Short mmCIF file of N, CA, C and O in Angstrom, two decimals:
data_model
loop_
_atom_site.label_atom_id
_atom_site.label_comp_id
_atom_site.label_asym_id
_atom_site.label_seq_id
_atom_site.Cartn_x
_atom_site.Cartn_y
_atom_site.Cartn_z
N MET A 1458 81.11 261.01 -72.67
CA MET A 1458 82.41 262.01 -72.72
C MET A 1458 81.91 263.12 -72.30
O MET A 1458 81.20 264.28 -73.07
N ARG A 1459 82.74 263.69 -71.42
CA ARG A 1459 82.67 265.33 -70.56
C ARG A 1459 82.94 266.34 -71.50
O ARG A 1459 84.39 266.30 -72.11
N LEU A 1460 82.78 267.43 -71.84
CA LEU A 1460 82.83 268.25 -72.84
C LEU A 1460 83.53 269.36 -71.90
O LEU A 1460 82.33 270.11 -71.82
N LEU A 1461 84.43 270.65 -72.25
CA LEU A 1461 84.68 271.22 -72.63
C LEU A 1461 84.30 272.72 -73.54
O LEU A 1461 85.07 272.45 -74.61
N MET A 1462 83.56 273.19 -73.72
CA MET A 1462 83.06 273.56 -75.24
C MET A 1462 83.64 275.51 -75.19
O MET A 1462 83.22 275.84 -73.70
N GLU A 1463 84.68 275.89 -75.64
CA GLU A 1463 84.41 277.25 -75.43
C GLU A 1463 83.90 277.81 -77.06
O GLU A 1463 84.32 278.25 -77.75
N VAL A 1464 82.93 279.06 -77.25
CA VAL A 1464 82.49 279.61 -77.82
C VAL A 1464 83.09 281.07 -77.84
O VAL A 1464 83.63 282.06 -76.68
N LEU A 1465 83.57 281.36 -79.15
CA LEU A 1465 83.86 283.10 -79.20
C LEU A 1465 83.79 284.10 -81.03
O LEU A 1465 84.15 282.99 -81.49
N ILE A 1466 82.62 284.64 -80.63
CA ILE A 1466 81.76 285.64 -81.08
C ILE A 1466 83.04 286.95 -81.67
O ILE A 1466 83.08 287.96 -81.13
N PRO A 1467 82.51 287.44 -83.06
CA PRO A 1467 83.50 288.11 -83.88
C PRO A 1467 81.81 290.11 -82.93
O PRO A 1467 80.76 289.17 -82.62
N VAL A 1468 82.73 290.25 -82.57
CA VAL A 1468 81.92 291.96 -82.15
C VAL A 1468 81.06 291.91 -82.88
O VAL A 1468 80.22 292.58 -82.66
N ALA A 1469 81.67 292.20 -84.06
CA ALA A 1469 80.24 293.35 -85.12
C ALA A 1469 79.03 291.57 -84.81
O ALA A 1469 77.70 292.42 -85.17
N ARG A 1470 79.32 290.74 -85.63
CA ARG A 1470 77.88 289.49 -85.70
C ARG A 1470 77.83 289.77 -84.30
O ARG A 1470 76.42 289.51 -84.41
N GLY A 1471 78.01 289.82 -83.06
CA GLY A 1471 77.72 289.36 -81.58
C GLY A 1471 76.59 290.47 -81.53
O GLY A 1471 75.28 290.87 -80.97
N ASN A 1472 77.19 292.41 -82.27
CA ASN A 1472 76.38 293.41 -81.85
C ASN A 1472 75.06 292.57 -82.46
O ASN A 1472 74.07 293.42 -81.88
N ALA A 1473 75.04 292.74 -83.95
CA ALA A 1473 74.11 292.09 -84.85
C ALA A 1473 72.97 291.06 -84.28
O ALA A 1473 71.80 291.34 -84.04
N ALA A 1474 73.22 290.01 -84.12
CA ALA A 1474 72.92 289.63 -82.98
C ALA A 1474 72.11 289.53 -81.61
O ALA A 1474 70.77 288.58 -81.88
N VAL A 1475 72.70 290.68 -81.02
CA VAL A 1475 71.88 290.70 -79.38
C VAL A 1475 70.24 291.18 -80.36
O VAL A 1475 69.49 291.52 -79.94
N ALA A 1476 71.09 292.67 -80.93
CA ALA A 1476 69.57 293.00 -81.67
C ALA A 1476 69.39 292.39 -82.52
O ALA A 1476 68.12 292.83 -81.51
N ASP A 1477 69.27 292.21 -83.65
CA ASP A 1477 68.21 291.07 -83.99
C ASP A 1477 67.70 289.76 -83.19
O ASP A 1477 66.52 288.57 -83.05
N LYS A 1478 68.52 289.38 -81.16
CA LYS A 1478 68.64 288.35 -80.81
C LYS A 1478 68.16 287.24 -81.31
O LYS A 1478 67.66 286.32 -80.49
N SER A 1479 69.10 287.13 -82.74
CA SER A 1479 69.78 285.72 -83.09
C SER A 1479 70.53 285.10 -81.54
O SER A 1479 71.06 283.89 -82.10
N MET A 1480 70.97 286.16 -80.72
CA MET A 1480 72.29 285.54 -80.21
C MET A 1480 71.21 284.54 -79.02
O MET A 1480 71.64 282.90 -78.95
N SER A 1481 70.39 284.89 -78.28
CA SER A 1481 69.59 284.75 -77.29
C SER A 1481 68.93 283.10 -78.17
O SER A 1481 69.26 281.47 -77.43
N ALA A 1482 69.27 283.45 -79.08
CA ALA A 1482 68.04 282.09 -79.64
C ALA A 1482 69.49 280.91 -80.32
O ALA A 1482 69.11 279.82 -79.73
N ALA A 1483 70.41 281.72 -80.39
CA ALA A 1483 71.30 280.03 -80.48
C ALA A 1483 71.79 279.70 -78.85
O ALA A 1483 71.50 278.72 -79.45
N ILE A 1484 71.87 280.32 -78.44
CA ILE A 1484 72.41 280.00 -76.98
C ILE A 1484 71.33 279.33 -76.46
O ILE A 1484 71.41 278.23 -75.72
N ASN A 1485 69.76 279.61 -76.35
CA ASN A 1485 69.40 278.53 -76.19
C ASN A 1485 68.79 277.15 -76.88
O ASN A 1485 68.26 276.00 -76.14
N ARG A 1486 69.23 277.33 -78.30
CA ARG A 1486 68.51 276.11 -78.76
C ARG A 1486 70.32 274.99 -78.19
O ARG A 1486 69.84 273.82 -77.71
N PHE A 1487 71.31 275.55 -77.85
CA PHE A 1487 72.30 274.85 -77.54
C PHE A 1487 72.10 274.38 -75.82
O PHE A 1487 72.22 272.96 -76.63
N ILE A 1488 71.38 274.97 -74.95
CA ILE A 1488 71.00 275.00 -73.74
C ILE A 1488 70.16 274.39 -73.78
O ILE A 1488 70.25 272.69 -73.34
N ASP A 1489 69.37 274.10 -75.29
CA ASP A 1489 68.19 273.16 -74.49
C ASP A 1489 68.63 272.11 -75.46
O ASP A 1489 68.26 270.08 -74.61
N ALA A 1490 69.61 271.38 -76.71
CA ALA A 1490 69.81 270.10 -76.92
C ALA A 1490 70.87 269.85 -76.34
O ALA A 1490 70.94 269.01 -76.27
N ALA A 1491 72.22 270.48 -75.66
CA ALA A 1491 73.12 269.71 -74.90
C ALA A 1491 73.04 269.80 -73.15
O ALA A 1491 73.84 268.66 -72.91
N LYS A 1492 71.79 270.37 -72.61
CA LYS A 1492 71.91 269.93 -71.69
C LYS A 1492 73.05 270.58 -70.91
O LYS A 1492 73.41 269.26 -69.74
N PRO A 1493 74.07 271.99 -70.99
CA PRO A 1493 75.07 272.05 -70.01
C PRO A 1493 75.06 271.99 -68.78
O PRO A 1493 74.06 272.54 -68.15
N GLU A 1494 75.97 271.03 -67.74
CA GLU A 1494 75.66 271.64 -66.31
C GLU A 1494 76.86 272.24 -65.95
O GLU A 1494 76.28 273.26 -65.04
N ALA A 1495 76.90 273.08 -66.96
CA ALA A 1495 77.60 274.50 -66.64
C ALA A 1495 77.61 275.47 -67.77
O ALA A 1495 77.84 275.26 -68.96
N ALA A 1496 77.01 276.98 -66.82
CA ALA A 1496 76.98 277.95 -68.64
C ALA A 1496 78.01 278.62 -68.16
O ALA A 1496 76.87 280.03 -67.85
N PHE A 1497 79.05 279.94 -68.26
CA PHE A 1497 79.85 281.23 -67.90
C PHE A 1497 79.96 280.96 -69.47
O PHE A 1497 80.63 281.04 -70.19
N PHE A 1498 79.70 282.84 -69.57
CA PHE A 1498 79.56 283.80 -69.74
C PHE A 1498 80.64 285.48 -69.55
O PHE A 1498 81.01 285.66 -68.99
N HIS A 1499 81.49 285.49 -70.87
CA HIS A 1499 82.90 285.68 -70.44
C HIS A 1499 83.72 286.75 -72.32
O HIS A 1499 82.39 286.79 -72.16
N LEU A 1500 84.38 288.05 -71.68
CA LEU A 1500 84.80 288.84 -72.60
C LEU A 1500 86.41 287.11 -72.54
O LEU A 1500 86.79 287.45 -72.35
N LYS A 1501 86.92 287.33 -73.89
CA LYS A 1501 87.43 287.33 -73.63
C LYS A 1501 88.28 287.77 -75.29
O LYS A 1501 87.89 287.89 -76.69
N GLU A 1502 90.06 288.88 -75.11
CA GLU A 1502 90.08 289.30 -76.16
C GLU A 1502 89.66 290.97 -76.65
O GLU A 1502 88.98 290.65 -78.16
N GLY A 1503 88.48 290.96 -75.91
CA GLY A 1503 87.23 291.88 -76.55
C GLY A 1503 86.81 291.51 -76.94
O GLY A 1503 85.71 292.05 -78.32
N LYS A 1504 85.50 290.04 -77.33
CA LYS A 1504 85.21 289.95 -77.58
C LYS A 1504 83.94 288.63 -76.83
O LYS A 1504 84.08 288.51 -75.46
N ARG A 1505 82.32 288.77 -77.04
CA ARG A 1505 81.93 288.20 -75.95
C ARG A 1505 82.61 285.92 -76.52
O ARG A 1505 82.53 285.66 -77.40
N ALA A 1506 82.34 285.43 -75.23
CA ALA A 1506 82.68 284.71 -74.85
C ALA A 1506 82.00 283.78 -73.80
O ALA A 1506 81.45 283.97 -73.31
N ALA A 1507 81.70 282.14 -74.40
CA ALA A 1507 80.93 281.28 -73.32
C ALA A 1507 81.74 280.38 -72.89
O ALA A 1507 82.65 279.78 -74.18
N ILE A 1508 81.92 280.04 -72.30
CA ILE A 1508 82.37 278.25 -71.82
C ILE A 1508 80.72 277.03 -71.76
O ILE A 1508 80.46 278.41 -70.61
N PHE A 1509 80.93 276.52 -72.25
CA PHE A 1509 80.15 275.30 -71.46
C PHE A 1509 80.58 273.99 -70.90
O PHE A 1509 81.43 273.55 -72.15
N ILE A 1510 80.22 272.74 -70.28
CA ILE A 1510 80.63 271.86 -69.62
C ILE A 1510 79.28 270.86 -69.97
O ILE A 1510 78.47 271.59 -69.77
N PHE A 1511 79.45 269.98 -70.29
CA PHE A 1511 77.91 268.99 -71.06
C PHE A 1511 78.46 267.58 -71.30
O PHE A 1511 79.90 267.60 -71.82
N GLU A 1512 77.72 266.68 -71.04
CA GLU A 1512 78.17 265.50 -71.40
C GLU A 1512 77.50 264.87 -73.34
O GLU A 1512 76.31 265.39 -73.93
N GLU A 1513 78.86 264.44 -74.23
CA GLU A 1513 78.24 264.20 -74.92
C GLU A 1513 79.10 262.61 -75.72
O GLU A 1513 79.94 262.93 -75.75
N MET A 1514 78.19 261.69 -75.71
CA MET A 1514 78.38 260.68 -75.95
C MET A 1514 78.69 260.25 -77.33
O MET A 1514 79.56 259.62 -78.32
N LYS A 1515 77.40 260.81 -78.35
CA LYS A 1515 77.77 260.91 -79.68
C LYS A 1515 77.79 261.50 -80.50
O LYS A 1515 77.56 262.82 -80.32
N GLN A 1516 80.20 261.23 -81.30
CA GLN A 1516 80.37 261.96 -81.38
C GLN A 1516 79.02 263.21 -83.19
O GLN A 1516 80.18 264.36 -82.95
N ASP A 1517 78.71 262.53 -83.09
CA ASP A 1517 77.78 262.79 -84.31
C ASP A 1517 76.94 264.49 -83.83
O ASP A 1517 76.89 264.51 -84.65
N LYS A 1518 76.32 264.05 -83.03
CA LYS A 1518 76.09 265.27 -82.33
C LYS A 1518 76.60 266.44 -82.30
O LYS A 1518 76.95 267.48 -81.90
N LEU A 1519 77.60 266.79 -82.32
CA LEU A 1519 78.64 268.23 -82.10
C LEU A 1519 78.07 268.92 -83.28
O LEU A 1519 79.04 269.99 -82.42
N MET A 1520 78.26 268.16 -84.11
CA MET A 1520 78.45 268.16 -86.01
C MET A 1520 77.37 269.41 -85.78
O MET A 1520 77.24 271.17 -85.56
N ALA A 1521 76.11 269.42 -84.96
CA ALA A 1521 74.59 270.32 -84.55
C ALA A 1521 75.13 271.01 -83.74
O ALA A 1521 74.53 272.22 -83.38
N HIS A 1522 75.41 270.82 -81.95
CA HIS A 1522 75.91 271.68 -81.60
C HIS A 1522 76.63 272.83 -81.80
O HIS A 1522 77.45 274.06 -82.16
N ASN A 1523 77.91 272.48 -82.77
CA ASN A 1523 78.80 273.49 -83.62
C ASN A 1523 78.64 274.53 -84.56
O ASN A 1523 78.41 275.96 -84.61
N GLU A 1524 77.42 274.10 -85.43
CA GLU A 1524 76.57 274.47 -86.12
C GLU A 1524 75.67 275.93 -85.55
O GLU A 1524 75.73 276.88 -86.25
N ALA A 1525 74.85 275.40 -84.28
CA ALA A 1525 74.14 276.77 -83.85
C ALA A 1525 74.90 277.84 -84.14
O ALA A 1525 74.39 278.54 -84.16
N PHE A 1526 75.74 277.78 -83.41
CA PHE A 1526 76.96 279.27 -82.80
C PHE A 1526 77.84 279.22 -84.37
O PHE A 1526 77.82 280.43 -85.14
N PHE A 1527 78.45 278.22 -85.28
CA PHE A 1527 78.73 278.94 -86.90
C PHE A 1527 77.96 279.91 -87.50
O PHE A 1527 78.27 280.01 -87.97
N ALA A 1528 77.12 279.10 -87.29
CA ALA A 1528 75.95 279.55 -88.74
C ALA A 1528 75.21 280.92 -88.20
O ALA A 1528 75.61 281.95 -88.41
N ALA A 1529 75.07 280.81 -86.80
CA ALA A 1529 74.17 281.99 -86.29
C ALA A 1529 75.27 283.23 -85.91
O ALA A 1529 74.76 284.03 -85.93
N LEU A 1530 75.76 283.06 -84.96
CA LEU A 1530 77.22 283.88 -84.93
C LEU A 1530 78.43 284.12 -85.41
O LEU A 1530 79.36 284.75 -84.61
N ASP A 1531 78.92 282.82 -86.21
CA ASP A 1531 79.76 282.58 -87.37
C ASP A 1531 81.07 282.99 -85.68
O ASP A 1531 81.98 283.63 -85.75
N ALA A 1532 81.34 282.58 -84.99
CA ALA A 1532 81.77 282.32 -83.42
C ALA A 1532 83.17 280.49 -83.94
O ALA A 1532 82.97 280.42 -85.17
N GLU A 1533 83.86 281.73 -83.26
CA GLU A 1533 84.81 280.42 -83.47
C GLU A 1533 85.04 279.04 -82.16
O GLU A 1533 84.09 279.54 -81.07
N ILE A 1534 85.09 277.80 -82.26
CA ILE A 1534 84.29 276.56 -81.35
C ILE A 1534 86.03 276.26 -81.21
O ILE A 1534 86.27 275.45 -82.00
N TRP A 1535 86.02 276.34 -79.82
CA TRP A 1535 86.93 274.62 -79.53
C TRP A 1535 86.48 274.38 -78.40
O TRP A 1535 85.50 274.36 -77.78
N ILE A 1536 86.71 272.17 -78.66
CA ILE A 1536 86.17 271.12 -77.51
C ILE A 1536 87.08 270.65 -77.16
O ILE A 1536 87.95 270.41 -77.82
N THR A 1537 87.13 270.65 -76.05
CA THR A 1537 88.76 269.92 -75.37
C THR A 1537 87.12 269.06 -74.60
O THR A 1537 87.14 269.48 -73.13
N PRO A 1538 87.97 267.61 -73.86
CA PRO A 1538 87.15 265.98 -72.87
C PRO A 1538 87.82 267.16 -72.27
O PRO A 1538 89.11 267.53 -71.74
N THR A 1539 87.83 267.49 -70.77
CA THR A 1539 87.67 267.04 -69.60
C THR A 1539 86.89 266.43 -68.31
O THR A 1539 86.71 265.82 -68.77
N LEU A 1540 87.81 266.42 -67.24
CA LEU A 1540 87.82 265.10 -66.35
C LEU A 1540 87.42 266.20 -64.70
O LEU A 1540 87.88 267.57 -64.47
N ASN A 1541 86.95 266.40 -63.93
CA ASN A 1541 85.91 266.73 -62.71
C ASN A 1541 87.58 265.65 -61.42
O ASN A 1541 88.93 265.34 -62.08
N LEU A 1542 87.95 266.82 -60.59
CA LEU A 1542 88.17 266.48 -59.28
C LEU A 1542 88.58 265.17 -59.65
O LEU A 1542 90.04 264.18 -59.08
N ALA A 1543 87.79 264.33 -59.02
CA ALA A 1543 87.46 263.46 -59.33
C ALA A 1543 88.03 261.74 -59.39
O ALA A 1543 88.02 260.89 -59.51
N GLU A 1544 87.82 262.34 -60.72
CA GLU A 1544 87.67 261.64 -61.60
C GLU A 1544 88.81 262.15 -62.42
O GLU A 1544 89.75 260.26 -62.75
N LEU A 1545 89.41 262.94 -61.90
CA LEU A 1545 91.63 263.23 -62.55
C LEU A 1545 92.33 261.90 -60.81
O LEU A 1545 93.12 261.05 -61.81
N GLN A 1546 91.80 262.06 -59.69
CA GLN A 1546 92.42 261.77 -58.47
C GLN A 1546 92.06 259.65 -58.57
O GLN A 1546 93.26 258.92 -58.77
N LYS A 1547 91.49 259.70 -59.57
CA LYS A 1547 91.43 257.87 -59.72
C LYS A 1547 92.58 257.20 -61.00
O LYS A 1547 92.61 256.46 -60.90
N HIS A 1548 93.15 258.43 -61.49
CA HIS A 1548 93.68 257.55 -62.41
C HIS A 1548 95.37 258.85 -61.52
O HIS A 1548 96.70 258.38 -62.47
N LEU A 1549 95.71 259.20 -60.39
CA LEU A 1549 96.65 259.70 -60.36
C LEU A 1549 97.38 258.70 -58.97
O LEU A 1549 96.59 257.74 -58.55
#
């Protein structure tokens, strides 16, 4: 299933994670594990944020993906199943 994961990182924890390089490590661990087809980084509500699009067929792996951001960055995470345009058009 294709998923959209949005990650929102608190400012203070984000600043510390940039300084000690744990943000880069957490993002790289997720990228290596989930192999997202897209990754975008932006600001949301004045905080660091990221959006990842990735495929995951095993629900139990979502816990591991989440934990990397929860533990390292105190992040808020939202995961939403998503379709691309071709998939949507099949059902219209």
